Coordinates of C-alpha atoms (C1' of nucleotides) in Angstrom, one line a residue:
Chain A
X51 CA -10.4 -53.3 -47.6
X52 CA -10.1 -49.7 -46.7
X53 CA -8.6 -48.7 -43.1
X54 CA -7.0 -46.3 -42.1
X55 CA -3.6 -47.3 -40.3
X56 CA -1.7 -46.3 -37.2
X57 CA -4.3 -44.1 -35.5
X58 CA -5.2 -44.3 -31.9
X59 CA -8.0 -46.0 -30.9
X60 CA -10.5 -43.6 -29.4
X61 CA -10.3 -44.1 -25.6
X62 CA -6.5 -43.3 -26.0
X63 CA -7.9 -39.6 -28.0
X64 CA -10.3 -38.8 -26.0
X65 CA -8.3 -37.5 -22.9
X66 CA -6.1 -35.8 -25.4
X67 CA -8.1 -32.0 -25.7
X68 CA -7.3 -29.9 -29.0
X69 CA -5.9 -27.6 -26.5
X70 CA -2.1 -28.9 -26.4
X71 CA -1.4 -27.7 -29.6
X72 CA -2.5 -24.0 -29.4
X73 CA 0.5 -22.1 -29.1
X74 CA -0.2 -20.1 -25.5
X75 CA -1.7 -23.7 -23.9
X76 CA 0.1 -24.0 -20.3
X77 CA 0.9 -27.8 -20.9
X78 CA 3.7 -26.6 -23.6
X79 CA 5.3 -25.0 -21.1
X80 CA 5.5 -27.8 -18.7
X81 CA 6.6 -30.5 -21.4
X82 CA 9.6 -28.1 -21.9
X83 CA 10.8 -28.6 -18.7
X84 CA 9.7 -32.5 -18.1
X85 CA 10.8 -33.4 -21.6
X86 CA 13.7 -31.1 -21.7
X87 CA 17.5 -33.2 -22.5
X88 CA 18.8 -33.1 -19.0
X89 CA 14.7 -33.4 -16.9
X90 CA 14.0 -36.4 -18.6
X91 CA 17.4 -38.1 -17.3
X92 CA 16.8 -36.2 -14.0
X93 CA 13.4 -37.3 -13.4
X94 CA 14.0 -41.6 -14.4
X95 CA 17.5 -41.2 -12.3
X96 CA 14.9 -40.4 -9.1
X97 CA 12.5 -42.9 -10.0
X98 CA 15.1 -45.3 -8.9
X99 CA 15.1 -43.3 -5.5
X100 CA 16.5 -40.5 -3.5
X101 CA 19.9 -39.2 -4.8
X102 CA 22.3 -36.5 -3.3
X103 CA 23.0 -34.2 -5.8
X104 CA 26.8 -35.5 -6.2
X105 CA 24.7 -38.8 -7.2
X106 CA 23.1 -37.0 -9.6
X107 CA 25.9 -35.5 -11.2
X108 CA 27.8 -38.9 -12.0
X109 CA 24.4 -40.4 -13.2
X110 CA 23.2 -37.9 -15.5
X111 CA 27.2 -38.3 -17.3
X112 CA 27.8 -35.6 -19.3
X113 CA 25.6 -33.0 -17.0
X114 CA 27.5 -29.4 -16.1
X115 CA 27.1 -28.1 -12.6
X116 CA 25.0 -25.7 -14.1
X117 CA 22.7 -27.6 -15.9
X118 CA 22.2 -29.5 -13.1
X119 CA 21.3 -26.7 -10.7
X120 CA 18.7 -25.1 -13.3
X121 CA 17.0 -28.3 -14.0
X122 CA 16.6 -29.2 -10.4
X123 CA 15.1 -25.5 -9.4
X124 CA 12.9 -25.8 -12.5
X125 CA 11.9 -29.4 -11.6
X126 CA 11.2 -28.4 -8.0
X127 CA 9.5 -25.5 -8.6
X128 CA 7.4 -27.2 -10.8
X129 CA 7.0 -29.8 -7.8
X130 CA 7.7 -32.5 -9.3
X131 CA 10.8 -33.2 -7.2
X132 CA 11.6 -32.7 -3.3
X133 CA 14.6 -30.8 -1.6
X134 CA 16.1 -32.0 1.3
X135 CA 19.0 -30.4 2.7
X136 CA 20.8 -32.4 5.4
X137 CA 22.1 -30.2 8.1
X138 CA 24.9 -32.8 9.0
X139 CA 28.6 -32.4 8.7
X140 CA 29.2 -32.8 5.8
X141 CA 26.2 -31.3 4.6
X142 CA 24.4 -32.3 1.9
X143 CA 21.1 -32.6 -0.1
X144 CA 18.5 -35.1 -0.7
X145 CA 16.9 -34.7 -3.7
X146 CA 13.2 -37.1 -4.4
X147 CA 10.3 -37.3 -6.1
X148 CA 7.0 -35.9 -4.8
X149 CA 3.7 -37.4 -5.4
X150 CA 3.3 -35.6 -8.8
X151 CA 6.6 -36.6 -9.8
X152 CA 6.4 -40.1 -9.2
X153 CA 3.2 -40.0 -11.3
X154 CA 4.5 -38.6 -14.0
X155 CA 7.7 -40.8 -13.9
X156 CA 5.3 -43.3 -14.2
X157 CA 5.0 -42.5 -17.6
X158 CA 8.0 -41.2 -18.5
X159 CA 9.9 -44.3 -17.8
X160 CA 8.3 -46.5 -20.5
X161 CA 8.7 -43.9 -22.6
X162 CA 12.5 -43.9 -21.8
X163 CA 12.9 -47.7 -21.8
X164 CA 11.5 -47.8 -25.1
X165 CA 13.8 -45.2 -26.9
X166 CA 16.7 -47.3 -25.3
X167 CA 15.6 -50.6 -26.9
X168 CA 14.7 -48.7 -30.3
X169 CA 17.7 -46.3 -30.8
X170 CA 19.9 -48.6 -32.5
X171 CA 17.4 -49.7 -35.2
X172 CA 16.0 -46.6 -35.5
X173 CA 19.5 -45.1 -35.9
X174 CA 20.9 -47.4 -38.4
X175 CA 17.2 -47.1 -40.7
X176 CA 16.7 -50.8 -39.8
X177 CA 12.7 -51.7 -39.3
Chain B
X268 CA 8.0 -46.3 10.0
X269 CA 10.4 -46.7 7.3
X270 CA 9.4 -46.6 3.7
X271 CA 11.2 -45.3 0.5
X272 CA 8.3 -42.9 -0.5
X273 CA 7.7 -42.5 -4.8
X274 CA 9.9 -45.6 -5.7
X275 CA 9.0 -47.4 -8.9
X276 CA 8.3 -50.8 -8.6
X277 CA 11.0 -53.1 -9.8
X278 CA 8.8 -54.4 -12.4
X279 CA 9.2 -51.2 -14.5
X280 CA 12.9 -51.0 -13.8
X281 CA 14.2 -54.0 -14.6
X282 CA 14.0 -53.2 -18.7
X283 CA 15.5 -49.6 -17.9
X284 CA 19.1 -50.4 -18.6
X285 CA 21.5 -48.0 -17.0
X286 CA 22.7 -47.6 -20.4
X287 CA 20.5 -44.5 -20.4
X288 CA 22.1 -42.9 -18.6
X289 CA 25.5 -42.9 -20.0
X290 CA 26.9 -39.9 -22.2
X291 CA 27.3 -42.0 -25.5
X292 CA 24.6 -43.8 -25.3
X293 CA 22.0 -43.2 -29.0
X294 CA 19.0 -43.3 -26.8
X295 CA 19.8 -39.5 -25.9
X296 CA 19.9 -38.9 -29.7
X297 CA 16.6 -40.8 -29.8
X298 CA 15.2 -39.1 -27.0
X299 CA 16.3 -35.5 -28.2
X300 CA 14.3 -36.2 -31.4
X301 CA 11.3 -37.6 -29.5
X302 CA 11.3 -35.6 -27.1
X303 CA 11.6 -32.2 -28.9
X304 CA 9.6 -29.1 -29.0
X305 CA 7.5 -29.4 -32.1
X306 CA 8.5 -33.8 -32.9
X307 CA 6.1 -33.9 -29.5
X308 CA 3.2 -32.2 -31.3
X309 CA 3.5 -33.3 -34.9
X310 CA 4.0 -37.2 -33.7
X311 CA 0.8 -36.9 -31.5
X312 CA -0.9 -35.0 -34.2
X313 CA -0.3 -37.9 -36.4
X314 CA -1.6 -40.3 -34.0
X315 CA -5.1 -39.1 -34.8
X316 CA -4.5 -39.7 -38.3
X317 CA -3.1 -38.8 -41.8
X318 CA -2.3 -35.1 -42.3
X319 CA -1.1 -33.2 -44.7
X320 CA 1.7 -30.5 -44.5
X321 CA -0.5 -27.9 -44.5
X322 CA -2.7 -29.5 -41.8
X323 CA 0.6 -29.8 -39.6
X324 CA 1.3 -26.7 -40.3
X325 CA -1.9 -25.1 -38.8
X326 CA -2.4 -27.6 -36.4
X327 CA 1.2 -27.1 -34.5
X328 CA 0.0 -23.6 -33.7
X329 CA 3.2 -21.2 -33.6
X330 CA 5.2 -23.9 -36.3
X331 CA 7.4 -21.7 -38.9
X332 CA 7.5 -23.9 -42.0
X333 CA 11.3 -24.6 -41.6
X334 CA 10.9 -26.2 -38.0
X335 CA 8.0 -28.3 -40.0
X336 CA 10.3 -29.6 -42.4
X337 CA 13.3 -30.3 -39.7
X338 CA 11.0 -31.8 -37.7
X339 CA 9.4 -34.1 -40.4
X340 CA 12.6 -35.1 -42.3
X341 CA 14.3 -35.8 -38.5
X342 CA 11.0 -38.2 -37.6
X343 CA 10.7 -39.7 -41.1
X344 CA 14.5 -40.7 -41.3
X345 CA 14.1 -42.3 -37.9
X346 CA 11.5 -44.2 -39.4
X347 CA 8.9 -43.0 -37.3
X348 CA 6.7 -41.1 -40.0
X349 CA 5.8 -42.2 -43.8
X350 CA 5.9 -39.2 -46.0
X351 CA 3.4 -39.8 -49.2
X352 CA 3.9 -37.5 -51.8
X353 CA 0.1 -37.4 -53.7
X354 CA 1.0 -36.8 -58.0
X355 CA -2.5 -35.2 -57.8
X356 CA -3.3 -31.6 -58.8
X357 CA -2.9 -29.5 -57.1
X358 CA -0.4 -31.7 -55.5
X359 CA 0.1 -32.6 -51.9
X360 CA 1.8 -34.8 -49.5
X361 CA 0.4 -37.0 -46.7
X362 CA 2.1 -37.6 -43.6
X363 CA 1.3 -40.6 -41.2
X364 CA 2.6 -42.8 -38.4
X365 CA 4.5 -46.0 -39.3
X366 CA 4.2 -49.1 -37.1
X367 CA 6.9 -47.8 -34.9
X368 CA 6.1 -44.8 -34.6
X369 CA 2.7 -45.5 -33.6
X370 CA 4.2 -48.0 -31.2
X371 CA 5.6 -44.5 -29.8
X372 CA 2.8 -42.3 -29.8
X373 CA 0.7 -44.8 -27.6
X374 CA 3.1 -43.9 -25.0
X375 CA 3.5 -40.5 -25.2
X376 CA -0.1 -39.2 -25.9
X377 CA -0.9 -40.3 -22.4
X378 CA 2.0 -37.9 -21.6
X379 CA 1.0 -34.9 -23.2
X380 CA -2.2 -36.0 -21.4
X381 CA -0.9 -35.8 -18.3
X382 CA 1.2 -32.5 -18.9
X383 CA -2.2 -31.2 -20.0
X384 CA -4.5 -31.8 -17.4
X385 CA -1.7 -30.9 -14.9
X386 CA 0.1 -27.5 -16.4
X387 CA -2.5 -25.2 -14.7
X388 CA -1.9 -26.6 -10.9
X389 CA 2.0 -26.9 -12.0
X390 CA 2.5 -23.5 -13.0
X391 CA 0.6 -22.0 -10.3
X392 CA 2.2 -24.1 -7.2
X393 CA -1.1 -25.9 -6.7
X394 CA -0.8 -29.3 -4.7
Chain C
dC117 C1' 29.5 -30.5 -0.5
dA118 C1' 26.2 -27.9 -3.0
dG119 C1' 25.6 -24.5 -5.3
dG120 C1' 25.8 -19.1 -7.3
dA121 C1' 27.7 -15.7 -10.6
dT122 C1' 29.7 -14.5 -14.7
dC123 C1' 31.2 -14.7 -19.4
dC124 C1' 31.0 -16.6 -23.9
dA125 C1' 30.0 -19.5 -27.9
dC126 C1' 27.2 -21.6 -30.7
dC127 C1' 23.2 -23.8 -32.5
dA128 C1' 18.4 -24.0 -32.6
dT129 C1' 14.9 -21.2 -34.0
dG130 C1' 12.4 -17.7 -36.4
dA131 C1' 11.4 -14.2 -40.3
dT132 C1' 11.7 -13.4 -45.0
dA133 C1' 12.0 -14.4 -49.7
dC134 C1' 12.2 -17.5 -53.3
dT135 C1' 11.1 -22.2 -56.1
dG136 C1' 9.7 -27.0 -58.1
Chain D
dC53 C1' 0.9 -26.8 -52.3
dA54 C1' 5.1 -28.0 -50.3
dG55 C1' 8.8 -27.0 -49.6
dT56 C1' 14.3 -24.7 -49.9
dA57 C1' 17.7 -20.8 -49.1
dT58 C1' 19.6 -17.2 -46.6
dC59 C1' 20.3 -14.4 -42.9
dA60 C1' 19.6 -12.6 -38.2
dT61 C1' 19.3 -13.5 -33.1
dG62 C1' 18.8 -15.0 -28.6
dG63 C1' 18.6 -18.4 -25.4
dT64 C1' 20.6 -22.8 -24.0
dG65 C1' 24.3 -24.7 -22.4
dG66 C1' 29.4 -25.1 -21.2
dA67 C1' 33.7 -23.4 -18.8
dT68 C1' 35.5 -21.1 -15.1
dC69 C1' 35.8 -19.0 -10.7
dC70 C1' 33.9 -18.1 -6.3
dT71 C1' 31.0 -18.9 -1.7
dG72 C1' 27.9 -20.5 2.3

DNA sequence: CAGGATCCACCATGATACTG
DNA sequence: CAGTATCATGGTGGATCCTG
């Protein structure tokens, strides 16, 4: 019986053009940012809802102030996630996802869930 | 009217942990391999079938050869890709997914879908 | 509270040359 | 053909201090 293993069936290619892995295609760009260490955590931390930046900064632990800033301009300008600043005392910001963003979470999230619930096998070479 | 707008459903956050989130947790290590510049490319490559290095090679456009081999030893240790050296001549190797990491690629192909069909109105502030 | 600015260190990446 | 070895570099990311 020949056949060839682990290859995706065709409805799941066809979307996929040859272009993503020419070297000047515009989507590698945009899966730096949405796949970058500190976007990814960004992005499935405001799936779960709006979040004030001081939020964000305990939820994405380990996150510098910096990192932080850059990812959220880069995310935002990419519009992918809404700022709200809240002209209250104290002030603060509201940061969410816009349409696009929640529709991409939508697929980043399993994507997420399913690295959590490999890692440890994967880690420690078990199948 | 109130609503939360771009909220996930609880059905697809209840198996997102808040694990993730934490500094220590392997997922990140997971994530960072999954997730990386070129492990992107070569594991959706794979997931239209076998290739060999020099296939990879040409078809990750902009690849040096020792990012290949980082990237291929990383993914195969994870167990994610089988490496099959061919005692032919000339000789060659041939690189496909394994069950998991085919599990993996039918969740991110739709990804680098979407981050393809969307880069263009992304990158140029389009709605 | 939410950043901006600056400096610095290192590691990821790339170019080149060589080898099993 | 399929890599490995070595070296150079620059950009990412952290630490710190400062501001609206």
């Amino acid at each position: 019986m020949t056949m060839e293993a682990n290859v995706l069936p065709a409805h799941l290619k066809t979307d996929l053009a040859d272009g993503v892995f020419a070297a000047g295609c515009p989507s590698r760009t945009v899966l730096d940012h949405i796949t970058s260490k500190w976007g990814v955590l960004i992005l499935v931390a405001l799936s779960e809802g709006e979040h004030r930046w001081s939020e964000l900064r305990r939820r994405a632990d380990g996150i510098s102030e910096k990192m932080l800033a850059q990812t959220l301009k880069t995310l935002e300008r990419d519009g992918l996630v809404l700022r709200k600043p809240q002209p209250v005392i104290p002030p603060h910001v509201d940061y969410s996802l816009t349409d696009r963003g929640y529709e991409l979470t939508a697929l980043l999230v399993p994507l997420v869930t399913w690295a959590y619930n490999n890692a440890d096998d994967i880690l420690n070479g078990r199948p």
